[in-house]
Coordinates of C-alpha atoms in Angstrom, one line a residue:
M19 CA 0.1 0.0 -0.1
T20 CA 1.5 3.4 -1.0
E21 CA 1.0 6.6 0.7
Q22 CA 0.1 9.8 -0.9
A23 CA 1.2 13.2 0.2
A24 CA -1.8 15.2 1.7
A25 CA -2.6 18.2 -0.5
P26 CA -2.2 21.3 1.1
E27 CA -5.5 22.8 2.4
D28 CA -5.0 25.8 0.1
A29 CA -4.3 23.8 -3.0
I30 CA -6.5 24.9 -6.0
P31 CA -8.1 22.0 -7.6
G32 CA -7.2 21.4 -11.2
K33 CA -9.5 22.3 -14.1
P34 CA -10.2 20.3 -17.4
T35 CA -9.0 21.7 -20.6
S36 CA -12.5 22.0 -21.7
A37 CA -13.5 24.3 -18.7
S38 CA -11.8 27.4 -20.5
R39 CA -11.9 26.4 -24.1
T40 CA -13.1 29.7 -26.0
T41 CA -13.8 30.8 -29.6
L42 CA -13.8 34.4 -30.7
S43 CA -15.3 35.1 -34.2
H44 CA -15.0 38.2 -36.2
I45 CA -15.8 39.3 -39.6
M46 CA -12.9 41.1 -41.4
T47 CA -13.8 44.6 -43.0
A48 CA -11.9 47.0 -45.0
G49 CA -10.8 48.6 -41.8
D50 CA -8.7 45.5 -41.2
A51 CA -6.9 45.4 -44.5
N52 CA -3.3 46.1 -45.1
L53 CA -1.7 47.8 -48.3
L54 CA -2.0 44.5 -50.2
G55 CA -5.7 44.4 -49.4
T56 CA -5.5 41.3 -47.2
V57 CA -6.2 41.4 -43.6
H58 CA -3.3 42.9 -41.5
G59 CA -1.3 40.4 -39.6
G60 CA -1.4 42.7 -36.4
V61 CA -5.2 42.5 -36.5
I62 CA -5.0 38.7 -36.5
M63 CA -2.3 38.9 -33.6
K64 CA -4.7 41.2 -31.6
L65 CA -7.5 38.6 -32.1
V66 CA -5.2 35.8 -31.0
D67 CA -4.2 37.7 -27.9
D68 CA -7.7 38.6 -27.1
V69 CA -8.9 35.1 -27.0
A70 CA -5.7 33.6 -25.3
G71 CA -6.2 36.2 -22.6
A72 CA -9.9 35.1 -22.2
V73 CA -8.8 31.5 -21.9
A74 CA -6.1 32.4 -19.4
G75 CA -8.4 34.6 -17.3
R76 CA -11.0 31.8 -17.4
H77 CA -8.6 29.0 -16.4
S78 CA -6.8 30.9 -13.6
G79 CA -10.0 32.6 -12.4
G80 CA -8.8 36.2 -12.5
P81 CA -6.5 38.6 -14.4
A82 CA -3.6 37.1 -16.5
V83 CA -1.3 38.9 -18.6
T84 CA 0.6 38.1 -21.5
A85 CA 4.0 37.1 -21.0
S86 CA 5.4 36.1 -24.4
M87 CA 4.0 34.9 -27.9
D88 CA 5.9 31.9 -29.5
E89 CA 5.5 30.6 -33.0
M90 CA 2.8 33.0 -34.4
V91 CA 2.4 31.3 -38.0
F92 CA 0.6 32.7 -40.7
L93 CA -0.3 30.0 -43.2
E94 CA -2.7 31.5 -45.6
P95 CA -3.9 35.1 -46.1
V96 CA -7.1 36.4 -44.5
H97 CA -9.3 38.5 -46.8
V98 CA -11.7 41.4 -46.3
G99 CA -15.0 39.5 -45.9
D100 CA -13.8 36.3 -44.3
L101 CA -15.4 35.3 -41.0
V102 CA -12.4 34.5 -38.7
H103 CA -12.6 32.0 -35.9
V104 CA -10.1 32.2 -33.3
K105 CA -10.1 29.0 -31.1
A106 CA -8.0 28.7 -27.9
Q107 CA -7.3 26.4 -25.0
C108 CA -5.0 26.0 -22.0
N109 CA -2.4 23.5 -23.0
W110 CA -0.2 23.5 -19.8
T111 CA 0.0 25.3 -16.6
G112 CA 2.9 25.9 -14.2
R113 CA 2.8 27.6 -10.8
S114 CA 1.6 31.0 -12.1
S115 CA 1.9 30.6 -15.9
M116 CA -0.1 28.9 -18.7
E117 CA 0.4 28.2 -22.2
I118 CA -2.3 28.9 -24.4
G119 CA -2.7 27.5 -27.8
V120 CA -4.5 29.1 -30.5
R121 CA -5.8 28.0 -34.0
V122 CA -7.3 30.7 -36.5
L123 CA -9.7 29.6 -39.1
A124 CA -11.2 31.5 -41.8
E125 CA -14.4 31.1 -44.0
R126 CA -16.1 33.3 -46.5
W127 CA -19.0 35.1 -44.5
N128 CA -21.5 34.3 -47.3
E129 CA -20.6 30.7 -48.2
S130 CA -21.1 27.4 -46.5
S131 CA -17.7 26.0 -47.3
P132 CA -15.6 24.6 -44.4
A133 CA -13.3 27.0 -42.7
T134 CA -9.5 26.7 -43.3
Q135 CA -6.9 26.9 -40.9
V136 CA -4.8 30.2 -41.7
G137 CA -2.6 30.5 -38.6
S138 CA -1.7 29.4 -35.1
A139 CA 0.1 30.6 -32.1
Y140 CA 1.3 29.7 -28.5
L141 CA 1.3 32.4 -25.9
V142 CA 2.4 32.3 -22.3
F143 CA 0.2 34.2 -19.7
A144 CA 1.0 34.8 -16.2
A145 CA -2.0 35.0 -13.6
V146 CA -1.5 38.3 -11.4
D147 CA -3.1 39.3 -8.3
A148 CA -4.7 43.0 -7.7
D149 CA -1.0 44.1 -7.0
G150 CA 0.3 42.8 -10.3
K151 CA 2.3 40.0 -8.5
P152 CA 2.0 36.3 -9.9
R153 CA -0.5 34.3 -8.3
T154 CA -0.9 30.4 -8.2
V155 CA -3.1 28.9 -11.1
P156 CA -5.0 25.5 -11.2
A157 CA -3.4 22.8 -12.9
V158 CA -4.9 21.9 -16.3
I159 CA -6.1 18.3 -16.8
P160 CA -5.8 17.1 -20.4
E161 CA -9.1 15.2 -21.3
T162 CA -8.6 13.8 -24.8
E163 CA -5.5 12.2 -26.5
R164 CA -5.2 15.5 -28.4
D165 CA -5.1 17.4 -25.1
K166 CA -2.5 15.1 -23.7
R167 CA -0.4 15.4 -26.9
R168 CA -0.8 19.3 -26.6
Y169 CA 0.3 19.1 -22.8
Q170 CA 3.5 17.2 -23.7
E171 CA 4.5 19.6 -26.6
A172 CA 3.7 22.5 -24.3
Q173 CA 6.2 21.1 -21.8
I174 CA 8.9 20.7 -24.6
R175 CA 8.5 24.4 -25.8
R176 CA 8.7 25.6 -22.0
T177 CA 12.1 23.7 -21.8
H178 CA 13.3 25.3 -25.1
R179 CA 12.1 28.8 -23.8
L180 CA 13.9 28.3 -20.7
A181 CA 17.1 27.1 -22.2
R182 CA 17.0 29.9 -24.7
R183 CA 16.6 32.5 -21.9
R184 CA 19.4 30.9 -19.9
A185 CA 21.7 30.8 -23.1
I186 CA 21.2 34.6 -23.8
K187 CA 21.8 35.6 -20.4
E188 CA 24.9 33.5 -20.1
L189 CA 26.2 35.2 -23.4
R190 CA 25.3 38.7 -22.3
A191 CA 27.2 38.2 -18.9
K192 CA 30.1 36.8 -20.9
R193 CA 30.2 39.8 -23.2
I194 CA 30.1 42.2 -20.3
A195 CA 32.8 40.4 -18.5
E196 CA 35.0 40.7 -21.8
G197 CA 34.2 44.5 -21.8
I198 CA 31.9 44.1 -24.8
G199 CA 28.7 46.0 -24.2
D200 CA 25.6 46.4 -25.9

């Protein structure tokens, strides 16, 4: 018989992936267009950040701020008149941070053809309290095989983010020690 450590009394219960999964839909208009006549990438990025922020807030049960955006990929152009669906979910959680995965789909507003994936991104959000200090978030509980895969991939991305940050910090310290400033 094995003993499990008792959870602290103030431990936050985990939440399933589906609890905070969110979709934001928006029709693209001429005001969203860039000089090429397609939708400006920054407009799509704002929608991505908006939906990811909603997921992070829902999952953490309060305010959360964008800490980083990884791998924003634009696969196809989005056109004026497209109905864009931005779908997001919490893929992974740490103590106070969450990785939110986002898929961007587009379809013509006046056609019944299936939506096409036009982009994707991964964002890291930090849950904060009223003073802007980090606060603990509930663990995410993957429900499906797809959720489990996304959780594992998020752990790999986190490891790479931390390694990259550490390598850059070490390089900068070395350059300063050698008298080479920025």
